[in-house]
Amino acid sequence: MLMVMLGGGLGAAARFLAQEAGQHWTKLPGWTAILAANILGSLLMGIGYGWLHGLVVLESHEALDAIQRYRDSQSIHEGMALLLAGFCGGLTTFSTFSLDNLFLAYRKRGQLVCNILGCLLLGIIAAWTGLFIGGQLA
Amino acid sequence: MMRFLQLILCIGFGGGLGALSREGSMSLLHGQLGMPRYIALACVNIIGCLLIGIVFAFLEGTLRRDGSSRLRDLPHSRQLHEHPWWPEGDTTLSPVELLRMNRSLQAASALVITGFIGSFTTFSSFSLLTVQQLQQGAALEACISVVGSISLGLLAAWLGVHAGCRLVRKP
């Protein structure tokens, strides 16, 4: 429980720092920081999950089962699984993404399409790449 | 600098609580009620979108740039059609930036919006689940998950913003 909280707190703080950095050092609109955080989080989740998945032979292949299994186990990887679920979950966000989409839908339709397609496609590609890298690591 | 550290602490604390509630909700919906994982995750994300709409409209909708209320003196029907309270400039900056003229609202938005709700919802598990659904050939499920999450999330945020406006409306 503590590990999930720790990971979530660190992830949320990292997401906020990305937003701040994006605003102070670039002239990109605010939603691009969330887009970057979502893609990076998806990549990390893929790597971590692929790595944990590679360490154990699972009977079922349902997504996130490796994390679930390590979460219930007493092994040293339990903490890793919890930290991963907390940190990646905290770094990425769906609510801010939707709120940004709502505002973009009123004012900037082109950026709305960029945001949705970018997040979806790049997020999926990032998770897929991460799974591949994580599988190689294990 | 102290102010920045305080905000980071607020966000970290809220984020920890948010991640914990997400795990709790997921184990309730997926583990106890037996929903498929992608539906449980979509439920969590959509609830978060509703909440962020309510809280954001509630905090931001009450303010003018000088810190005084904007919503209270307008009839509700005009508020949303003309968006008189919409943040000026870039509307997708973090609420912490948009609310910087009022320190207590800024801290509240850091704790609740960026921290708690931002961490409660997640995109990483969503994209991982989608990849695995695609790898297993469950394209229909992946489509339901993607289209449903995004459209219902947008709808929930819109509903939340309306509800948040009603909360600050003068009776």
mmCIF file of C-alpha atoms in Angstrom:
data_model
loop_
_atom_site.group_PDB
_atom_site.id
_atom_site.type_symbol
_atom_site.label_atom_id
_atom_site.label_comp_id
_atom_site.label_asym_id
_atom_site.label_seq_id
_atom_site.Cartn_x
_atom_site.Cartn_y
_atom_site.Cartn_z
ATOM 1 C CA MET A 1 0.000 0.000 0.000
ATOM 2 C CA LEU A 2 2.838 2.338 0.893
ATOM 3 C CA MET A 3 4.628 1.513 -2.342
ATOM 4 C CA VAL A 4 1.560 2.359 -4.423
ATOM 5 C CA MET A 5 1.206 5.661 -2.584
ATOM 6 C CA LEU A 6 4.889 6.446 -2.971
ATOM 7 C CA GLY A 7 4.808 5.633 -6.668
ATOM 8 C CA GLY A 8 1.621 7.612 -7.238
ATOM 9 C CA GLY A 9 2.990 10.646 -5.450
ATOM 10 C CA LEU A 10 6.278 10.565 -7.368
ATOM 11 C CA GLY A 11 4.435 10.051 -10.663
ATOM 12 C CA ALA A 12 2.053 12.949 -10.073
ATOM 13 C CA ALA A 13 4.944 15.228 -9.067
ATOM 14 C CA ALA A 14 6.852 14.207 -12.211
ATOM 15 C CA ARG A 15 3.802 14.978 -14.354
ATOM 16 C CA PHE A 16 3.512 18.418 -12.743
ATOM 17 C CA LEU A 17 7.220 19.101 -13.344
ATOM 18 C CA ALA A 18 6.747 18.150 -17.002
ATOM 19 C CA GLN A 19 3.881 20.638 -17.278
ATOM 20 C CA GLU A 20 5.938 23.367 -15.624
ATOM 21 C CA ALA A 21 9.005 22.658 -17.754
ATOM 22 C CA GLY A 22 6.890 22.638 -20.903
ATOM 23 C CA GLN A 23 5.458 26.000 -20.010
ATOM 24 C CA HIS A 24 8.676 27.732 -18.983
ATOM 25 C CA TRP A 25 11.138 26.408 -21.536
ATOM 26 C CA THR A 26 9.041 25.857 -24.632
ATOM 27 C CA LYS A 27 6.235 27.699 -26.337
ATOM 28 C CA LEU A 28 4.199 24.564 -26.887
ATOM 29 C CA PRO A 29 0.560 24.576 -25.710
ATOM 30 C CA GLY A 30 -0.213 22.990 -22.336
ATOM 31 C CA TRP A 31 -1.669 19.744 -23.617
ATOM 32 C CA THR A 32 1.614 18.639 -25.198
ATOM 33 C CA ALA A 33 3.132 18.148 -21.724
ATOM 34 C CA ILE A 34 0.329 15.750 -20.786
ATOM 35 C CA LEU A 35 0.744 14.023 -24.140
ATOM 36 C CA ALA A 36 4.469 13.545 -23.462
ATOM 37 C CA ALA A 37 3.808 12.300 -19.922
ATOM 38 C CA ASN A 38 1.219 9.811 -21.172
ATOM 39 C CA ILE A 39 3.536 8.454 -23.854
ATOM 40 C CA LEU A 40 6.514 8.196 -21.497
ATOM 41 C CA GLY A 41 4.357 6.502 -18.867
ATOM 42 C CA SER A 42 3.039 4.014 -21.419
ATOM 43 C CA LEU A 43 6.612 3.196 -22.470
ATOM 44 C CA LEU A 44 7.732 2.673 -18.857
ATOM 45 C CA MET A 45 4.654 0.579 -18.107
ATOM 46 C CA GLY A 46 5.398 -1.571 -21.150
ATOM 47 C CA ILE A 47 9.043 -2.046 -20.156
ATOM 48 C CA GLY A 48 8.258 -2.832 -16.529
ATOM 49 C CA TYR A 49 5.395 -5.129 -17.352
ATOM 50 C CA GLY A 50 7.315 -6.905 -20.094
ATOM 51 C CA TRP A 51 10.204 -7.421 -17.701
ATOM 52 C CA LEU A 52 8.019 -8.808 -14.907
ATOM 53 C CA HIS A 53 6.114 -10.916 -17.407
ATOM 54 C CA GLY A 54 9.332 -12.358 -18.765
ATOM 55 C CA LEU A 55 10.383 -13.489 -15.297
ATOM 56 C CA VAL A 56 7.384 -15.709 -14.733
ATOM 57 C CA VAL A 57 5.524 -18.182 -16.882
ATOM 58 C CA LEU A 58 1.855 -17.332 -16.624
ATOM 59 C CA GLU A 59 -1.028 -19.633 -17.345
ATOM 60 C CA SER A 60 -3.277 -16.815 -18.413
ATOM 61 C CA HIS A 61 -2.172 -14.048 -20.719
ATOM 62 C CA GLU A 62 -4.587 -11.449 -19.508
ATOM 63 C CA ALA A 63 -3.004 -8.038 -19.373
ATOM 64 C CA LEU A 64 -1.527 -6.905 -16.073
ATOM 65 C CA ASP A 65 -1.689 -10.416 -14.588
ATOM 66 C CA ALA A 66 2.057 -10.409 -13.950
ATOM 67 C CA ILE A 67 1.720 -7.278 -11.872
ATOM 68 C CA GLN A 68 -1.243 -8.789 -10.049
ATOM 69 C CA ARG A 69 0.654 -11.982 -9.375
ATOM 70 C CA TYR A 70 3.717 -10.243 -7.997
ATOM 71 C CA ARG A 71 1.478 -7.976 -5.972
ATOM 72 C CA ASP A 72 0.078 -10.991 -4.141
ATOM 73 C CA SER A 73 3.418 -12.745 -3.782
ATOM 74 C CA GLN A 74 6.032 -12.228 -1.106
ATOM 75 C CA SER A 75 8.960 -12.054 -3.515
ATOM 76 C CA ILE A 76 11.338 -9.169 -3.959
ATOM 77 C CA HIS A 77 9.501 -8.226 -7.134
ATOM 78 C CA GLU A 78 6.333 -7.384 -5.238
ATOM 79 C CA GLY A 79 7.634 -3.921 -4.421
ATOM 80 C CA MET A 80 8.683 -3.397 -8.047
ATOM 81 C CA ALA A 81 5.210 -4.299 -9.285
ATOM 82 C CA LEU A 82 3.519 -1.971 -6.835
ATOM 83 C CA LEU A 83 5.910 0.879 -7.529
ATOM 84 C CA LEU A 84 5.381 0.401 -11.258
ATOM 85 C CA ALA A 85 1.590 0.433 -10.963
ATOM 86 C CA GLY A 86 1.736 3.507 -8.749
ATOM 87 C CA PHE A 87 4.368 5.499 -10.632
ATOM 88 C CA CYS A 88 3.209 4.867 -14.189
ATOM 89 C CA GLY A 89 -0.409 5.313 -13.154
ATOM 90 C CA GLY A 90 0.448 8.581 -11.441
ATOM 91 C CA LEU A 91 2.592 9.865 -14.297
ATOM 92 C CA THR A 92 -0.077 9.232 -16.906
ATOM 93 C CA THR A 93 -3.553 10.652 -16.616
ATOM 94 C CA PHE A 94 -6.826 10.248 -18.421
ATOM 95 C CA SER A 95 -8.837 12.941 -16.665
ATOM 96 C CA THR A 96 -6.621 15.882 -17.622
ATOM 97 C CA PHE A 97 -6.417 14.458 -21.139
ATOM 98 C CA SER A 98 -10.231 14.499 -21.386
ATOM 99 C CA LEU A 99 -10.521 17.981 -19.909
ATOM 100 C CA ASP A 100 -7.930 19.262 -22.404
ATOM 101 C CA ASN A 101 -9.913 17.583 -25.178
ATOM 102 C CA LEU A 102 -13.058 19.353 -24.018
ATOM 103 C CA PHE A 103 -11.405 22.778 -24.146
ATOM 104 C CA LEU A 104 -9.761 22.038 -27.484
ATOM 105 C CA ALA A 105 -13.137 20.927 -28.840
ATOM 106 C CA TYR A 106 -14.509 24.404 -28.176
ATOM 107 C CA ARG A 107 -11.628 26.417 -29.555
ATOM 108 C CA LYS A 108 -9.081 24.423 -31.540
ATOM 109 C CA ARG A 109 -10.459 21.433 -33.379
ATOM 110 C CA GLY A 110 -7.216 20.697 -35.230
ATOM 111 C CA GLN A 111 -5.271 20.371 -32.008
ATOM 112 C CA LEU A 112 -8.061 18.182 -30.623
ATOM 113 C CA VAL A 113 -7.525 15.661 -33.396
ATOM 114 C CA CYS A 114 -3.746 15.836 -32.887
ATOM 115 C CA ASN A 115 -4.135 15.235 -29.166
ATOM 116 C CA ILE A 116 -6.490 12.257 -29.399
ATOM 117 C CA LEU A 117 -4.750 10.527 -32.297
ATOM 118 C CA GLY A 118 -1.289 11.357 -30.962
ATOM 119 C CA CYS A 119 -2.015 10.044 -27.494
ATOM 120 C CA LEU A 120 -3.684 6.890 -28.741
ATOM 121 C CA LEU A 121 -1.284 5.940 -31.516
ATOM 122 C CA LEU A 122 1.949 6.993 -29.809
ATOM 123 C CA GLY A 123 0.770 5.569 -26.481
ATOM 124 C CA ILE A 124 0.032 2.214 -28.060
ATOM 125 C CA ILE A 125 3.294 2.218 -30.006
ATOM 126 C CA ALA A 126 5.179 3.183 -26.830
ATOM 127 C CA ALA A 127 3.552 0.399 -24.804
ATOM 128 C CA TRP A 128 4.278 -2.100 -27.566
ATOM 129 C CA THR A 129 7.918 -0.981 -27.807
ATOM 130 C CA GLY A 130 8.161 -1.127 -24.028
ATOM 131 C CA LEU A 131 6.811 -4.678 -23.930
ATOM 132 C CA PHE A 132 9.419 -5.677 -26.497
ATOM 133 C CA ILE A 133 12.293 -4.016 -24.605
ATOM 134 C CA GLY A 134 11.105 -5.446 -21.288
ATOM 135 C CA GLY A 135 10.885 -8.921 -22.781
ATOM 136 C CA GLN A 136 14.482 -8.615 -23.993
ATOM 137 C CA LEU A 137 15.659 -7.490 -20.558
ATOM 138 C CA ALA A 138 14.132 -10.421 -18.692
ATOM 139 C CA MET B 1 10.843 28.382 -4.313
ATOM 140 C CA MET B 2 9.134 27.524 -1.010
ATOM 141 C CA ARG B 3 5.821 27.986 -2.764
ATOM 142 C CA PHE B 4 6.891 25.568 -5.493
ATOM 143 C CA LEU B 5 7.960 22.950 -2.948
ATOM 144 C CA GLN B 6 4.637 23.305 -1.140
ATOM 145 C CA LEU B 7 2.798 22.734 -4.402
ATOM 146 C CA ILE B 8 4.940 19.673 -5.173
ATOM 147 C CA LEU B 9 4.176 18.278 -1.709
ATOM 148 C CA CYS B 10 0.443 18.872 -2.231
ATOM 149 C CA ILE B 11 0.609 17.116 -5.586
ATOM 150 C CA GLY B 12 2.682 14.235 -4.222
ATOM 151 C CA PHE B 13 0.266 13.682 -1.342
ATOM 152 C CA GLY B 14 -2.791 13.923 -3.580
ATOM 153 C CA GLY B 15 -1.119 11.674 -6.147
ATOM 154 C CA GLY B 16 -0.398 9.018 -3.532
ATOM 155 C CA LEU B 17 -4.005 9.019 -2.368
ATOM 156 C CA GLY B 18 -5.210 8.955 -5.978
ATOM 157 C CA ALA B 19 -3.049 5.956 -6.890
ATOM 158 C CA LEU B 20 -4.245 4.132 -3.790
ATOM 159 C CA SER B 21 -7.904 4.818 -4.615
ATOM 160 C CA ARG B 22 -7.319 3.659 -8.179
ATOM 161 C CA GLU B 23 -5.861 0.365 -6.990
ATOM 162 C CA GLY B 24 -8.729 0.038 -4.483
ATOM 163 C CA SER B 25 -11.387 0.755 -7.100
ATOM 164 C CA MET B 26 -9.752 -1.614 -9.585
ATOM 165 C CA SER B 27 -9.652 -4.451 -7.076
ATOM 166 C CA LEU B 28 -13.283 -3.749 -6.168
ATOM 167 C CA LEU B 29 -14.559 -3.603 -9.772
ATOM 168 C CA HIS B 30 -12.280 -6.257 -11.244
ATOM 169 C CA GLY B 31 -11.653 -8.508 -8.252
ATOM 170 C CA GLN B 32 -14.885 -8.357 -6.270
ATOM 171 C CA LEU B 33 -17.482 -7.589 -8.943
ATOM 172 C CA GLY B 34 -15.699 -9.600 -11.628
ATOM 173 C CA MET B 35 -15.787 -7.023 -14.435
ATOM 174 C CA PRO B 36 -13.225 -7.491 -17.209
ATOM 175 C CA ARG B 37 -10.168 -5.406 -16.490
ATOM 176 C CA TYR B 38 -10.590 -3.041 -19.408
ATOM 177 C CA ILE B 39 -14.162 -2.193 -18.378
ATOM 178 C CA ALA B 40 -13.130 -1.632 -14.765
ATOM 179 C CA LEU B 41 -10.338 0.676 -15.966
ATOM 180 C CA ALA B 42 -12.710 2.560 -18.266
ATOM 181 C CA CYS B 43 -15.129 3.043 -15.339
ATOM 182 C CA VAL B 44 -12.355 4.458 -13.159
ATOM 183 C CA ASN B 45 -11.176 6.778 -15.945
ATOM 184 C CA ILE B 46 -14.681 8.043 -16.728
ATOM 185 C CA ILE B 47 -15.463 8.710 -13.064
ATOM 186 C CA GLY B 48 -12.200 10.667 -12.874
ATOM 187 C CA CYS B 49 -13.185 12.732 -15.952
ATOM 188 C CA LEU B 50 -16.513 13.611 -14.337
ATOM 189 C CA LEU B 51 -14.774 14.611 -11.115
ATOM 190 C CA ILE B 52 -12.127 16.729 -12.838
ATOM 191 C CA GLY B 53 -14.822 18.617 -14.758
ATOM 192 C CA ILE B 54 -16.756 19.379 -11.580
ATOM 193 C CA VAL B 55 -13.745 20.462 -9.545
ATOM 194 C CA PHE B 56 -12.129 22.465 -12.337
ATOM 195 C CA ALA B 57 -15.294 24.407 -13.164
ATOM 196 C CA PHE B 58 -15.933 24.912 -9.474
ATOM 197 C CA LEU B 59 -12.472 26.379 -8.834
ATOM 198 C CA GLU B 60 -11.805 28.198 -12.101
ATOM 199 C CA GLY B 61 -15.386 29.217 -12.792
ATOM 200 C CA THR B 62 -15.565 31.356 -9.723
ATOM 201 C CA LEU B 63 -12.693 33.640 -10.683
ATOM 202 C CA ARG B 64 -11.945 36.625 -12.827
ATOM 203 C CA ARG B 65 -8.333 37.427 -13.620
ATOM 204 C CA ASP B 66 -8.306 39.790 -10.639
ATOM 205 C CA GLY B 67 -9.510 37.005 -8.352
ATOM 206 C CA SER B 68 -13.164 38.052 -8.034
ATOM 207 C CA SER B 69 -16.065 35.829 -9.011
ATOM 208 C CA ARG B 70 -17.321 35.795 -12.564
ATOM 209 C CA LEU B 71 -20.061 33.227 -12.544
ATOM 210 C CA ARG B 72 -22.248 34.563 -9.804
ATOM 211 C CA ASP B 73 -23.564 37.554 -11.692
ATOM 212 C CA LEU B 74 -24.476 35.694 -14.867
ATOM 213 C CA PRO B 75 -27.616 33.674 -15.600
ATOM 214 C CA HIS B 76 -26.720 30.026 -16.012
ATOM 215 C CA SER B 77 -27.982 29.744 -19.572
ATOM 216 C CA ARG B 78 -25.465 32.316 -20.785
ATOM 217 C CA GLN B 79 -22.523 31.007 -18.860
ATOM 218 C CA LEU B 80 -21.807 28.028 -21.018
ATOM 219 C CA HIS B 81 -22.912 29.400 -24.370
ATOM 220 C CA GLU B 82 -20.594 32.351 -24.225
ATOM 221 C CA HIS B 83 -17.972 30.722 -22.005
ATOM 222 C CA PRO B 84 -17.441 33.987 -20.169
ATOM 223 C CA TRP B 85 -15.406 32.285 -17.481
ATOM 224 C CA TRP B 86 -13.270 30.169 -19.797
ATOM 225 C CA PRO B 87 -9.604 30.622 -18.906
ATOM 226 C CA GLU B 88 -7.941 33.177 -21.107
ATOM 227 C CA GLY B 89 -5.125 32.198 -23.425
ATOM 228 C CA ASP B 90 -4.052 28.566 -23.354
ATOM 229 C CA THR B 91 -6.844 26.599 -21.684
ATOM 230 C CA THR B 92 -4.825 23.409 -21.421
ATOM 231 C CA LEU B 93 -2.129 24.669 -19.051
ATOM 232 C CA SER B 94 -2.109 23.018 -15.641
ATOM 233 C CA PRO B 95 -4.791 24.363 -13.267
ATOM 234 C CA VAL B 96 -1.961 25.348 -10.958
ATOM 235 C CA GLU B 97 -0.881 27.893 -13.600
ATOM 236 C CA LEU B 98 -4.398 28.999 -14.471
ATOM 237 C CA LEU B 99 -5.273 29.669 -10.824
ATOM 238 C CA ARG B 100 -2.034 31.396 -9.830
ATOM 239 C CA MET B 101 -3.817 34.633 -8.900
ATOM 240 C CA ASN B 102 -5.369 32.941 -5.881
ATOM 241 C CA ARG B 103 -3.026 30.968 -3.653
ATOM 242 C CA SER B 104 -5.564 28.921 -1.750
ATOM 243 C CA LEU B 105 -7.338 27.871 -4.945
ATOM 244 C CA GLN B 106 -3.951 27.085 -6.469
ATOM 245 C CA ALA B 107 -3.081 24.785 -3.567
ATOM 246 C CA ALA B 108 -6.528 23.182 -3.733
ATOM 247 C CA SER B 109 -6.178 22.541 -7.461
ATOM 248 C CA ALA B 110 -2.677 21.097 -6.944
ATOM 249 C CA LEU B 111 -3.959 18.704 -4.291
ATOM 250 C CA VAL B 112 -7.225 17.658 -5.898
ATOM 251 C CA ILE B 113 -6.930 18.118 -9.684
ATOM 252 C CA THR B 114 -3.275 17.547 -10.541
ATOM 253 C CA GLY B 115 -2.597 15.218 -7.608
ATOM 254 C CA PHE B 116 -5.619 13.159 -6.682
ATOM 255 C CA ILE B 117 -7.751 13.009 -9.836
ATOM 256 C CA GLY B 118 -4.749 13.066 -12.174
ATOM 257 C CA SER B 119 -3.302 10.060 -10.414
ATOM 258 C CA PHE B 120 -6.660 8.320 -9.966
ATOM 259 C CA THR B 121 -7.073 8.032 -13.725
ATOM 260 C CA THR B 122 -4.397 6.432 -15.844
ATOM 261 C CA PHE B 123 -3.374 6.171 -19.462
ATOM 262 C CA SER B 124 -0.489 3.702 -19.161
ATOM 263 C CA SER B 125 -2.595 0.701 -18.143
ATOM 264 C CA PHE B 126 -5.084 1.683 -20.826
ATOM 265 C CA SER B 127 -2.499 1.593 -23.618
ATOM 266 C CA LEU B 128 -0.953 -1.611 -22.248
ATOM 267 C CA LEU B 129 -4.350 -3.309 -22.157
ATOM 268 C CA THR B 130 -5.074 -2.123 -25.695
ATOM 269 C CA VAL B 131 -1.760 -3.497 -26.976
ATOM 270 C CA GLN B 132 -2.438 -6.866 -25.383
ATOM 271 C CA GLN B 133 -5.978 -6.966 -26.733
ATOM 272 C CA LEU B 134 -4.609 -6.259 -30.208
ATOM 273 C CA GLN B 135 -1.902 -8.914 -29.821
ATOM 274 C CA GLN B 136 -4.512 -11.471 -28.821
ATOM 275 C CA GLY B 137 -6.683 -10.517 -31.764
ATOM 276 C CA ALA B 138 -9.479 -9.118 -29.618
ATOM 277 C CA ALA B 139 -9.929 -6.164 -31.940
ATOM 278 C CA LEU B 140 -13.575 -5.663 -31.048
ATOM 279 C CA GLU B 141 -12.821 -5.350 -27.353
ATOM 280 C CA ALA B 142 -9.957 -2.973 -28.106
ATOM 281 C CA CYS B 143 -12.277 -0.805 -30.219
ATOM 282 C CA ILE B 144 -14.950 -0.746 -27.509
ATOM 283 C CA SER B 145 -12.346 0.157 -24.932
ATOM 284 C CA VAL B 146 -10.705 2.925 -26.976
ATOM 285 C CA VAL B 147 -13.783 4.551 -28.491
ATOM 286 C CA GLY B 148 -15.840 4.147 -25.315
ATOM 287 C CA SER B 149 -13.174 5.514 -22.991
ATOM 288 C CA ILE B 150 -12.408 8.556 -25.094
ATOM 289 C CA SER B 151 -15.962 9.540 -26.042
ATOM 290 C CA LEU B 152 -17.485 8.799 -22.638
ATOM 291 C CA GLY B 153 -14.528 10.518 -20.968
ATOM 292 C CA LEU B 154 -15.151 13.638 -23.039
ATOM 293 C CA LEU B 155 -18.873 13.481 -22.277
ATOM 294 C CA ALA B 156 -18.176 12.997 -18.575
ATOM 295 C CA ALA B 157 -15.826 16.004 -18.530
ATOM 296 C CA TRP B 158 -18.489 18.105 -20.254
ATOM 297 C CA LEU B 159 -21.154 16.977 -17.771
ATOM 298 C CA GLY B 160 -18.756 17.642 -14.927
ATOM 299 C CA VAL B 161 -18.078 21.182 -16.122
ATOM 300 C CA HIS B 162 -21.832 21.841 -16.298
ATOM 301 C CA ALA B 163 -22.349 20.391 -12.834
ATOM 302 C CA GLY B 164 -19.447 22.445 -11.487
ATOM 303 C CA CYS B 165 -21.003 25.601 -12.942
ATOM 304 C CA ARG B 166 -24.284 24.784 -11.223
ATOM 305 C CA LEU B 167 -22.450 24.412 -7.942
ATOM 306 C CA VAL B 168 -21.172 27.986 -8.074
ATOM 307 C CA ARG B 169 -24.388 29.465 -9.472
ATOM 308 C CA LYS B 170 -26.145 31.816 -7.146
ATOM 309 C CA PRO B 171 -29.602 30.468 -6.268
#
